[in-house]
Coordinates of C-alpha atoms in Angstrom, one line a residue:
Chain A
M67 CA -16.7 15.1 39.6
S68 CA -14.8 17.1 42.9
N69 CA -11.0 15.3 43.1
R70 CA -11.1 13.1 40.1
I71 CA -8.4 13.6 37.4
D72 CA -9.7 14.7 33.9
V73 CA -9.5 12.0 31.2
K74 CA -8.7 14.1 28.2
K75 CA -9.6 12.7 24.7
T76 CA -6.9 12.4 22.0
Y77 CA -8.6 13.7 18.8
K78 CA -7.1 11.3 16.2
L79 CA -7.9 11.2 12.3
Y80 CA -10.2 8.5 10.9
I81 CA -8.6 6.6 8.3
N82 CA -9.4 3.2 6.8
G83 CA -11.8 1.6 9.8
A84 CA -8.6 3.2 12.3
F85 CA -7.6 6.3 14.3
P86 CA -4.0 7.1 13.5
R87 CA -2.4 10.2 14.6
S88 CA -1.2 12.6 11.5
E89 CA 2.0 10.9 9.9
S90 CA 3.2 14.4 10.3
G91 CA 3.1 14.3 14.3
R92 CA 1.6 17.8 13.9
T93 CA -1.5 19.1 16.0
Y94 CA -3.2 22.7 16.5
E95 CA -4.9 24.2 19.3
I96 CA -8.7 24.7 19.5
K97 CA -10.2 27.0 22.2
D98 CA -13.6 27.5 23.0
A99 CA -15.6 30.8 22.8
K100 CA -14.1 32.3 25.8
G101 CA -10.7 31.6 24.6
V102 CA -10.0 28.8 26.7
F103 CA -7.9 25.3 25.4
I104 CA -9.8 22.8 24.9
A105 CA -8.0 20.1 22.9
N106 CA -5.4 19.5 20.1
P107 CA -6.6 17.9 17.2
C108 CA -4.5 16.4 14.5
L109 CA -3.3 18.8 11.7
A110 CA -3.3 16.3 8.6
S111 CA -0.8 16.6 5.9
R112 CA -1.2 15.8 2.2
K113 CA 0.7 12.3 3.0
D114 CA -2.5 11.5 5.3
L115 CA -4.6 12.5 2.7
K116 CA -3.2 9.8 0.1
D117 CA -3.4 7.5 2.8
A118 CA -6.9 7.9 3.0
V119 CA -7.5 7.8 -1.0
V120 CA -6.0 4.7 -1.0
A121 CA -7.9 3.3 1.7
A122 CA -11.3 5.0 0.1
R123 CA -10.3 3.5 -3.4
A124 CA -9.4 0.0 -2.1
A125 CA -13.0 0.2 -0.4
Q126 CA -14.8 1.5 -2.9
P127 CA -15.8 -1.4 -4.9
G128 CA -17.1 -3.3 -2.3
W129 CA -19.4 -0.3 -0.9
N130 CA -20.8 -0.2 -4.3
K131 CA -21.6 -3.6 -4.6
A132 CA -23.8 -3.6 -1.4
S133 CA -27.1 -3.5 -2.3
A134 CA -29.0 -0.2 -2.0
Y135 CA -31.2 -2.0 0.9
N136 CA -27.9 -2.6 2.8
K137 CA -26.5 0.7 2.0
G138 CA -29.7 2.3 3.9
Q139 CA -29.5 0.4 6.5
I140 CA -25.9 0.9 7.5
L141 CA -26.6 5.0 7.1
Y142 CA -29.7 4.3 9.3
R143 CA -27.5 2.3 11.6
I144 CA -25.5 5.6 11.7
A145 CA -28.5 7.7 12.6
E146 CA -29.4 5.1 15.8
M147 CA -25.8 5.3 17.0
L148 CA -25.9 9.2 16.7
E149 CA -28.9 9.3 18.8
G150 CA -27.5 7.2 21.6
R151 CA -25.2 10.0 22.0
R152 CA -26.6 12.8 21.7
T153 CA -25.5 14.3 24.9
Q154 CA -21.8 14.0 24.3
F155 CA -22.3 16.0 20.8
V156 CA -24.6 18.5 22.1
Q157 CA -21.9 19.2 24.9
E158 CA -19.2 19.4 22.3
I159 CA -21.0 21.7 20.3
V160 CA -21.8 24.2 23.1
S161 CA -18.3 24.1 24.1
V162 CA -16.3 25.0 21.1
T163 CA -18.7 27.1 19.4
G164 CA -20.5 28.5 22.6
I165 CA -24.2 28.7 21.2
T166 CA -26.6 27.7 23.2
K167 CA -27.9 24.5 25.0
V168 CA -31.2 24.3 22.9
K169 CA -29.6 25.5 19.5
A170 CA -26.9 22.5 19.8
E171 CA -29.7 20.2 20.3
K172 CA -31.5 21.3 17.4
E173 CA -28.2 20.5 15.6
V174 CA -27.8 17.4 16.6
T175 CA -31.3 16.8 16.2
E176 CA -31.2 17.6 12.6
S177 CA -28.4 15.7 11.8
V178 CA -29.9 12.6 13.1
D179 CA -33.1 13.2 11.0
R180 CA -30.8 14.3 7.7
I181 CA -28.8 11.1 7.8
V182 CA -32.1 9.2 8.0
W183 CA -33.4 11.3 5.1
Y184 CA -30.4 10.7 3.1
A185 CA -30.6 6.9 4.0
G186 CA -34.2 6.7 2.8
W187 CA -32.9 7.7 -1.0
S188 CA -30.4 4.6 -1.3
D189 CA -33.2 2.5 -2.9
K190 CA -35.1 5.1 -4.6
L191 CA -32.5 6.4 -6.7
S192 CA -32.1 4.3 -9.7
S193 CA -36.0 4.3 -10.2
L194 CA -36.3 8.1 -9.5
S195 CA -33.4 9.4 -11.6
G196 CA -32.8 6.4 -14.1
A197 CA -35.1 5.5 -16.9
L198 CA -36.0 3.3 -19.7
N199 CA -35.7 4.5 -22.7
P200 CA -37.8 4.2 -25.7
V201 CA -36.1 3.1 -28.7
A202 CA -36.6 2.2 -32.2
G203 CA -35.7 -1.6 -32.3
P204 CA -35.9 -4.7 -30.6
Y205 CA -34.0 -3.8 -27.5
Y206 CA -34.4 -2.4 -24.2
N207 CA -32.6 0.7 -23.3
F208 CA -31.7 1.5 -19.6
T209 CA -30.3 4.5 -17.9
V210 CA -28.9 3.9 -14.2
P211 CA -27.1 6.0 -12.0
E212 CA -23.8 4.4 -11.2
S213 CA -21.2 6.0 -8.6
M214 CA -18.3 8.0 -9.6
G215 CA -15.7 6.5 -7.2
V216 CA -13.8 8.0 -4.7
I217 CA -15.0 11.6 -3.8
A218 CA -13.4 14.0 -1.6
A219 CA -15.3 16.8 0.7
I220 CA -14.4 19.8 2.8
A221 CA -17.2 20.6 5.2
P222 CA -18.1 23.6 6.2
E223 CA -16.7 25.7 9.4
S224 CA -20.4 25.8 10.9
P225 CA -22.8 24.1 11.5
S226 CA -20.0 21.7 12.2
L227 CA -21.9 18.4 12.7
L228 CA -24.7 19.1 10.5
G229 CA -22.4 20.1 7.7
L230 CA -20.2 17.3 7.9
I231 CA -23.3 15.0 7.5
D232 CA -24.1 16.8 4.6
A233 CA -20.6 16.2 3.6
I234 CA -20.7 12.7 3.7
A235 CA -24.1 11.0 3.5
P236 CA -24.9 12.0 -0.2
V237 CA -21.7 11.2 -1.2
I238 CA -21.9 7.7 0.2
V239 CA -25.6 6.8 0.0
G240 CA -24.8 6.7 -4.0
G241 CA -22.3 4.0 -3.6
N242 CA -19.1 6.3 -3.4
T243 CA -16.6 6.2 -0.6
V244 CA -15.5 9.8 0.7
I245 CA -12.8 11.5 2.4
V246 CA -13.7 14.6 4.3
L247 CA -11.8 17.5 5.9
A248 CA -13.9 18.6 8.7
S249 CA -14.7 22.4 10.0
T250 CA -10.9 23.7 11.4
K251 CA -12.5 25.5 14.2
A252 CA -15.0 23.1 15.6
P253 CA -13.6 19.8 14.6
L254 CA -14.5 17.9 17.9
S255 CA -18.1 16.7 16.4
A256 CA -16.3 15.4 13.8
M257 CA -14.0 13.1 15.7
S258 CA -16.7 12.2 17.8
F259 CA -18.7 11.3 14.7
A260 CA -16.0 9.2 13.4
E261 CA -16.3 6.9 16.6
V262 CA -20.1 6.6 15.7
V263 CA -19.4 5.8 12.3
A264 CA -16.6 3.0 13.6
T265 CA -19.4 1.4 15.4
S266 CA -21.8 1.4 12.7
D267 CA -20.9 -1.5 10.3
V268 CA -19.5 1.0 7.9
P269 CA -17.1 -0.9 5.9
A270 CA -13.6 0.5 6.7
G271 CA -12.3 2.8 4.1
V272 CA -16.1 3.9 2.8
I273 CA -15.7 7.1 5.4
N274 CA -12.4 8.4 6.3
I275 CA -12.2 11.9 8.4
L276 CA -9.3 14.3 8.3
T277 CA -8.9 17.7 10.6
G278 CA -6.8 20.2 9.5
K279 CA -6.2 23.2 7.6
K280 CA -8.1 23.8 4.2
D281 CA -5.9 25.5 2.2
E282 CA -3.2 23.2 2.9
I283 CA -5.4 20.2 2.1
A284 CA -7.6 21.6 -0.7
P285 CA -5.4 22.0 -3.6
W286 CA -3.8 18.4 -2.9
M287 CA -7.5 17.2 -3.0
A288 CA -8.0 19.0 -6.6
S289 CA -4.8 17.8 -8.2
H290 CA -4.9 14.0 -6.8
M291 CA -5.6 12.1 -9.7
D292 CA -7.4 9.4 -7.8
I293 CA -10.0 11.4 -6.8
D294 CA -12.9 11.1 -8.8
G295 CA -15.0 14.3 -7.4
L296 CA -14.9 17.1 -4.8
D297 CA -17.4 18.8 -2.9
I298 CA -16.1 22.4 -2.1
S299 CA -18.9 23.7 -0.3
G300 CA -17.1 24.3 2.9
L301 CA -13.9 26.0 1.1
G302 CA -13.7 29.8 1.3
A303 CA -15.0 31.1 -1.4
K304 CA -11.8 33.0 -2.5
S305 CA -10.0 29.7 -2.4
H306 CA -12.7 28.1 -5.3
G307 CA -11.2 29.5 -8.7
A308 CA -7.5 27.5 -7.8
V309 CA -8.8 24.7 -6.8
R310 CA -11.4 24.6 -9.8
S311 CA -8.5 24.8 -12.2
A312 CA -6.5 22.6 -10.2
G313 CA -9.3 20.0 -10.5
A314 CA -10.0 20.8 -14.2
E315 CA -6.6 19.4 -14.8
N316 CA -7.4 16.0 -14.6
L317 CA -11.2 16.3 -15.4
K318 CA -12.5 16.0 -11.8
R319 CA -16.1 17.1 -11.0
I320 CA -16.2 19.8 -8.7
Y321 CA -19.3 21.0 -6.7
S322 CA -20.2 23.7 -4.3
F323 CA -23.8 23.2 -2.7
N324 CA -25.8 25.4 -0.2
S325 CA -28.7 23.4 0.7
A326 CA -29.4 19.9 1.4
D327 CA -31.5 18.3 -1.6
P328 CA -31.3 15.0 -3.8
S329 CA -28.7 17.1 -6.5
R330 CA -26.1 16.5 -3.6
I331 CA -26.5 12.9 -4.3
L332 CA -26.7 12.9 -7.9
A333 CA -23.9 15.6 -8.4
F334 CA -21.7 12.4 -7.6
L335 CA -23.4 9.6 -9.8
E336 CA -22.8 9.3 -13.3
H337 CA -25.4 8.0 -15.5
K338 CA -24.6 5.0 -17.7
T339 CA -27.0 3.6 -20.6
V340 CA -27.0 0.0 -21.2
W341 CA -28.8 -1.8 -24.2
H342 CA -30.4 -5.1 -24.1
P343 CA -31.9 -7.5 -26.3
I344 CA -35.8 -8.1 -25.9
G345 CA -36.9 -11.6 -24.9
L346 CA -33.4 -12.6 -23.9
Chain B
M242 CA 36.0 -26.2 -5.7
S243 CA 38.1 -24.3 -3.2
F244 CA 35.1 -22.9 -1.2
Y245 CA 37.4 -19.7 -0.3
G246 CA 39.6 -21.8 1.5
L247 CA 37.1 -21.5 4.1
V248 CA 35.9 -25.3 4.2
D249 CA 37.1 -28.3 2.8
G250 CA 34.0 -29.8 1.7
S251 CA 34.1 -32.2 4.9
D252 CA 30.9 -32.2 7.2
A253 CA 33.5 -31.9 10.1
S254 CA 35.0 -28.7 8.5
L255 CA 31.7 -27.4 7.7
R256 CA 30.5 -27.5 11.2
T257 CA 33.9 -26.2 12.5
Y258 CA 33.2 -23.0 10.4
L259 CA 29.8 -22.6 11.1
N260 CA 30.2 -23.0 15.1
A261 CA 32.9 -20.2 15.0
L262 CA 30.1 -17.7 13.9
S263 CA 29.0 -15.3 16.6
G264 CA 25.3 -15.4 17.4
V265 CA 23.1 -12.5 16.5
D266 CA 21.7 -10.0 19.3
Q267 CA 18.0 -10.2 18.4
I268 CA 17.0 -7.4 20.6
G269 CA 19.8 -5.4 19.0
A270 CA 18.9 -6.5 15.3
D271 CA 15.4 -5.3 15.9
A272 CA 16.2 -2.2 17.4
R273 CA 18.7 -1.2 15.0
A274 CA 16.3 -2.2 12.0
S275 CA 13.3 0.1 13.5
M276 CA 16.0 2.9 13.9
L277 CA 17.1 3.1 10.3
A278 CA 13.5 2.6 9.2
T279 CA 12.9 6.1 11.0
R280 CA 15.5 7.9 8.8
S281 CA 13.9 10.4 6.8
I282 CA 14.7 10.5 3.1
K283 CA 14.8 14.2 1.6
T284 CA 13.7 14.6 -2.2
A285 CA 16.5 14.6 -4.5
S286 CA 17.5 11.7 -2.4
K287 CA 14.4 10.1 -2.7
R288 CA 14.3 10.3 -6.4
W289 CA 17.3 8.8 -6.7
A290 CA 16.6 6.1 -4.7
I291 CA 13.1 5.2 -6.6
D292 CA 15.0 4.8 -10.0
M293 CA 17.9 2.9 -8.2
A294 CA 14.8 0.7 -6.5
I295 CA 12.8 0.3 -10.1
S296 CA 16.4 -1.1 -11.7
M297 CA 16.8 -3.5 -8.7
V298 CA 13.3 -5.1 -8.9
D299 CA 13.0 -8.8 -9.9
L300 CA 9.4 -8.4 -11.2
T301 CA 8.0 -11.8 -10.4
T302 CA 4.9 -13.9 -10.9
L303 CA 4.9 -17.5 -9.6
E304 CA 1.3 -18.2 -9.7
G305 CA -0.1 -21.7 -10.7
A306 CA -2.5 -19.4 -13.0
D307 CA 0.8 -17.6 -14.9
T308 CA 0.0 -18.3 -18.4
P309 CA 2.2 -17.1 -21.7
G310 CA 0.3 -14.1 -22.1
K311 CA 0.7 -13.0 -18.7
V312 CA 4.5 -13.3 -18.8
Q313 CA 4.9 -11.9 -22.0
A314 CA 3.0 -8.6 -20.6
L315 CA 5.2 -9.0 -17.2
C316 CA 8.4 -8.8 -19.8
T317 CA 7.1 -5.7 -21.2
K318 CA 6.4 -4.1 -18.6
A319 CA 10.3 -5.2 -17.0
V320 CA 11.5 -3.8 -19.9
R321 CA 9.6 -0.4 -20.1
P322 CA 8.3 -0.2 -16.8
D323 CA 6.0 3.3 -17.9
P324 CA 5.1 3.1 -21.5
T325 CA 4.9 6.8 -21.4
D326 CA 8.3 7.9 -19.7
S327 CA 11.5 6.6 -21.7
T328 CA 13.6 7.7 -18.6
V329 CA 12.4 5.1 -16.4
P330 CA 15.0 2.4 -16.1
S331 CA 14.1 -1.4 -16.9
V332 CA 14.0 -3.5 -14.0
G333 CA 17.1 -6.0 -13.0
A334 CA 15.2 -9.2 -14.1
V335 CA 11.6 -11.2 -14.3
C336 CA 11.4 -13.9 -12.0
V337 CA 9.3 -16.7 -13.2
Y338 CA 8.7 -20.6 -13.1
N339 CA 10.9 -22.6 -15.0
D340 CA 8.6 -23.7 -17.6
M341 CA 8.0 -20.2 -18.4
V342 CA 11.9 -19.1 -18.7
G343 CA 11.7 -19.7 -22.3
V344 CA 8.6 -17.7 -22.9
A345 CA 10.0 -14.9 -21.0
R346 CA 13.5 -14.9 -22.5
K347 CA 12.4 -15.3 -26.1
H348 CA 9.9 -12.2 -25.8
L349 CA 12.3 -10.1 -23.8
D350 CA 15.0 -10.4 -26.7
L351 CA 12.1 -9.6 -29.3
I352 CA 11.2 -6.5 -27.9
G353 CA 14.6 -5.1 -27.0
G354 CA 15.0 -6.4 -23.6
S355 CA 18.2 -8.4 -23.8
H356 CA 19.9 -6.6 -21.0
V357 CA 16.8 -8.0 -18.5
G358 CA 18.0 -11.1 -17.3
V359 CA 15.5 -14.0 -16.5
A360 CA 15.4 -15.5 -13.1
A361 CA 14.0 -19.0 -12.6
V362 CA 13.0 -20.7 -9.3
S363 CA 14.1 -23.9 -8.8
T364 CA 15.0 -27.2 -6.8
A365 CA 11.5 -28.0 -6.2
F366 CA 10.3 -24.6 -5.6
P367 CA 8.9 -23.3 -3.0
S368 CA 9.3 -26.4 -0.5
G369 CA 12.3 -27.8 -1.3
R370 CA 10.7 -31.5 -1.2
A371 CA 12.3 -33.5 -3.6
S372 CA 15.2 -36.0 -4.9
M373 CA 18.2 -34.5 -5.8
P374 CA 18.3 -35.6 -9.4
V375 CA 14.6 -34.0 -9.7
K376 CA 16.4 -30.8 -8.4
I377 CA 19.2 -30.9 -10.9
Q378 CA 16.9 -31.8 -13.7
D379 CA 14.3 -28.5 -12.8
T380 CA 17.7 -26.5 -13.0
A381 CA 18.8 -28.0 -16.0
D382 CA 15.6 -27.3 -17.7
A383 CA 15.5 -23.9 -16.5
L384 CA 19.2 -23.3 -17.8
N385 CA 18.7 -24.9 -21.2
A386 CA 15.5 -22.6 -21.5
G387 CA 18.0 -19.7 -21.3
A388 CA 17.5 -18.6 -17.4
S389 CA 20.3 -16.3 -16.5
E390 CA 20.0 -16.5 -12.7
I391 CA 19.0 -19.6 -10.8
D392 CA 16.7 -18.7 -7.4
M393 CA 17.1 -22.1 -5.5
V394 CA 15.4 -23.5 -2.1
I395 CA 17.5 -24.8 0.4
D396 CA 16.2 -28.2 1.9
R397 CA 14.6 -26.1 5.1
G398 CA 14.1 -29.8 6.8
A399 CA 17.7 -30.6 6.4
F400 CA 18.9 -27.4 7.7
L401 CA 16.6 -27.1 10.8
S402 CA 17.7 -30.8 11.9
G403 CA 21.2 -29.9 11.6
D404 CA 22.1 -31.8 8.6
Y405 CA 24.0 -28.8 7.0
I406 CA 26.2 -31.0 4.9
T407 CA 23.3 -32.1 2.8
V408 CA 22.3 -28.3 2.2
F409 CA 25.8 -27.5 1.6
N410 CA 26.3 -30.0 -1.0
E411 CA 23.2 -29.4 -2.7
I412 CA 23.9 -25.8 -3.2
V413 CA 27.6 -27.0 -4.4
Q414 CA 25.9 -29.2 -6.9
I415 CA 23.7 -26.7 -8.1
R416 CA 26.6 -24.0 -8.3
E417 CA 28.5 -26.2 -10.7
L418 CA 25.4 -26.8 -12.6
C419 CA 25.1 -23.1 -13.4
G420 CA 28.7 -22.9 -14.4
D421 CA 29.4 -19.2 -16.1
R422 CA 26.1 -19.6 -17.6
A423 CA 23.6 -18.1 -14.7
H424 CA 24.2 -16.4 -11.2
L425 CA 22.8 -18.5 -8.7
K426 CA 20.8 -17.2 -5.7
V427 CA 20.0 -19.2 -2.8
I428 CA 16.6 -18.9 -0.8
F429 CA 16.4 -19.8 2.7
E430 CA 12.9 -19.0 3.4
T431 CA 13.8 -17.0 6.9
G432 CA 10.3 -17.3 7.7
E433 CA 10.9 -20.9 8.5
L434 CA 14.1 -20.6 10.1
V435 CA 12.7 -19.1 12.7
T436 CA 15.8 -17.4 14.7
Y437 CA 18.2 -15.2 13.4
D438 CA 21.2 -17.3 14.5
N439 CA 20.0 -19.7 11.8
V440 CA 19.7 -17.0 9.4
R441 CA 22.8 -16.1 9.7
K442 CA 24.4 -19.5 9.8
A443 CA 22.4 -20.0 6.5
S444 CA 24.0 -16.9 5.0
F445 CA 27.6 -18.0 5.7
L446 CA 26.8 -21.6 4.5
A447 CA 25.3 -20.7 1.2
M448 CA 28.5 -17.8 0.6
A449 CA 30.7 -20.6 1.3
A450 CA 29.1 -23.2 -1.1
G451 CA 29.2 -21.0 -3.8
A452 CA 25.8 -18.4 -3.9
D453 CA 26.4 -15.2 -5.9
F454 CA 23.3 -14.3 -4.0
I455 CA 21.5 -14.7 -0.7
K456 CA 17.5 -14.2 -0.8
T457 CA 15.5 -14.1 2.3
S458 CA 12.0 -16.0 1.0
T459 CA 10.0 -17.4 -1.7
G460 CA 7.1 -15.0 -1.0
K461 CA 4.7 -18.1 -0.6
V462 CA 5.3 -17.6 3.6
A463 CA 4.9 -15.2 5.8
P464 CA 7.1 -13.5 7.6
A465 CA 9.1 -12.7 4.6
A466 CA 11.6 -10.1 4.3
T467 CA 11.1 -8.4 7.6
A468 CA 13.9 -5.5 8.0
P469 CA 15.9 -7.3 10.7
V470 CA 16.1 -10.4 8.5
V471 CA 17.9 -8.4 5.7
L472 CA 19.7 -6.8 8.2
V473 CA 21.3 -9.8 9.7
M474 CA 22.1 -11.1 5.9
L475 CA 23.6 -7.6 5.2
E476 CA 25.7 -8.0 8.2
A477 CA 26.7 -11.6 6.8
V478 CA 27.8 -10.4 3.2
R479 CA 29.5 -7.6 4.8
D480 CA 31.7 -9.8 7.2
F481 CA 32.0 -12.2 4.5
Y482 CA 33.5 -9.6 2.0
S483 CA 36.0 -8.9 5.1
M484 CA 37.1 -12.5 5.2
T485 CA 37.3 -13.3 1.5
Q486 CA 37.2 -9.9 -0.3
T487 CA 34.2 -11.6 -2.1
R488 CA 31.1 -9.2 -2.5
I489 CA 27.9 -11.5 -2.1
G490 CA 24.2 -9.8 -3.2
V491 CA 21.2 -9.8 -1.0
K492 CA 17.7 -10.2 -2.4
P493 CA 15.0 -9.4 0.0
A494 CA 11.5 -10.8 -1.4
G495 CA 8.1 -10.8 -0.1
G496 CA 5.9 -8.2 1.8
I497 CA 8.0 -5.2 0.0
R498 CA 5.0 -3.5 -1.3
N499 CA 5.7 0.0 -1.3
T500 CA 8.0 3.0 -1.9
K501 CA 8.4 3.5 2.0
D502 CA 9.2 0.0 2.3
A503 CA 11.6 -0.3 -0.8
I504 CA 13.7 2.9 0.6
K505 CA 13.9 1.4 3.9
Q506 CA 15.8 -1.3 2.4
L507 CA 18.2 0.9 0.7
V508 CA 18.8 2.3 4.0
L509 CA 19.6 -0.8 5.2
V510 CA 22.0 -1.7 2.6
N511 CA 23.7 1.5 2.4
E512 CA 24.3 1.5 6.4
T513 CA 24.9 -2.3 7.1
A514 CA 27.0 -3.4 3.5
G515 CA 27.8 0.1 2.3
P516 CA 27.4 2.0 -0.8
A517 CA 29.1 -0.7 -2.8
W518 CA 26.0 -2.5 -2.7
L519 CA 23.8 -0.3 -4.0
T520 CA 23.8 -1.5 -7.4
P521 CA 21.3 -4.2 -9.0
S522 CA 24.1 -6.4 -9.4
L523 CA 24.4 -6.9 -5.7
F524 CA 21.0 -5.9 -4.2
R525 CA 17.7 -7.1 -5.9
I526 CA 14.1 -6.6 -4.4
G527 CA 11.7 -9.7 -5.3
A528 CA 8.3 -8.1 -5.8
S529 CA 5.2 -7.6 -8.0
A530 CA 2.9 -4.9 -7.0
L531 CA 5.7 -2.8 -5.5
L532 CA 6.8 -1.4 -9.1
N533 CA 3.5 0.2 -9.5
D534 CA 4.0 2.0 -6.5
L535 CA 7.6 3.3 -7.6
L536 CA 6.0 4.3 -10.6
M537 CA 3.2 6.3 -9.0
Q538 CA 5.8 8.1 -6.5
R539 CA 8.1 8.9 -9.6
M540 CA 4.9 10.7 -11.4
K541 CA 4.0 12.3 -8.1
M542 CA 7.8 13.8 -7.9
D543 CA 7.8 14.8 -11.3
N544 CA 4.2 16.0 -11.6
G545 CA 3.8 17.8 -8.3
Y546 CA 0.4 15.7 -8.0
Y547 CA -0.7 12.5 -6.8
A548 CA -0.8 9.8 -9.2
S549 CA -3.7 7.4 -9.6
P550 CA -3.2 3.5 -10.2
A551 CA -5.7 3.9 -13.3
Y552 CA -2.4 5.2 -14.9
V553 CA -0.1 2.4 -14.4
T554 CA -0.5 -1.2 -15.7
I555 CA -3.0 -4.1 -13.8
D556 CA -0.9 -7.0 -12.9

């Protein structure tokens, strides 16, 4: 590594299966724990969000129609790809956050395991959260969980990779598509994760990843009429009120989570009831 | 017919007229079109541009599966694009196949849309491959059913083989048939004309033959209304105006799907032909999906938040 010129990576956005720069042309600087410059990731604008919503909306019916088995397999595939690039992720987490290598390795391991865990939920959702309801008449009556549509999520500042997984995986496992705003201070692993997604058979538009400022993008997510649900787990508590009231205008489902459990999946599902005559 | 005194209707005079045209600098046209596409349009101008673009839309349905019901729904949308907002202007016209002209005209008049024109695609659209009597009958049917605009296709085969006089005579005959009953738009299908020189040549040929509008494409062939092609046609109408003091309209059609594309077209018009062309009587945009995007952008500008396709009609 002595006299070789550094090949620096350009961190871009991930929208509709492609890696565009921000339409605004803006970037911001991130530095490591010691204050040394690392990279210039994109500073996404509201128009990047708009483009991502268009992509997510277009991808949603197809992703929703994929079988539970297929969705689970694709999530598992993401875990496989992430496992194969673990050294890169460890290195990026260490360089940006300054935590020890051991801790970073633990985060990456947990991230892989977390994806596998969410993948497993895919074909169990309808039997565990749906129901065959007893009714007084010659009918079957089923309650089945259905996807909500396009969900936006704000990933926490840290852990940057594990938090990102928790923002993405539970949303898409139920058939939703997602636009996630990554950690502002530590966006490197998010953009490397986009490369993992791009090589994991995830259809274009199902996962879209933006990097930028949360207080700039969150209000646009809340007021956007074509976003059905919003996960604000990663947004500072003082901004929650404004975002919730902006989202109330368009009946958006807004949730904040502090643990990884099946409620994260169920929050973005709608339970729908169908009647079916017996004997037909 | 006088043909503006430019040609006398003979093959020889037509060739002399077309051969005298300057060629188009292809690299220059591409570069200028892409440079104009980067113009930044600020809020107040954008609001104006969206309303102008809506009033310029020729709302189009040209499918084998068109039904009277679909055409009627299209007409309703043409008159009142956003049912919740009466300040949205009506579109310029609806554009349909000629057997649907009667349905469209009747429905438009019924719902108070007499000011919205009905454009019929004609002369064996989209290929233009039929005998002249068939093309004349095709056009006559549309006129008798109440079409106020005829969108005719040229015989690209004849044009590309250098048989300009055939193309010229066809336009002249359809022009005579239209009389003052209908405006005539001449469709070149620029995607099949290959070069910008051909586009310029076809533009001057059609204008001399009496076209009221020149139109890029049928919408059935890609590429359709690319920015450089529209630029070349706008330069042609500008030059034709300086020769004859007559303003000919331009209609790009095909591939203009969102507000950004539509506003780019308006920038091209303003910077090439000039502001006099920024009116629905001299510039139209043939489109279907575009209207919903314009409406959604308009809602965004009025409400301050992004709109959802769930709040505009499904085409």
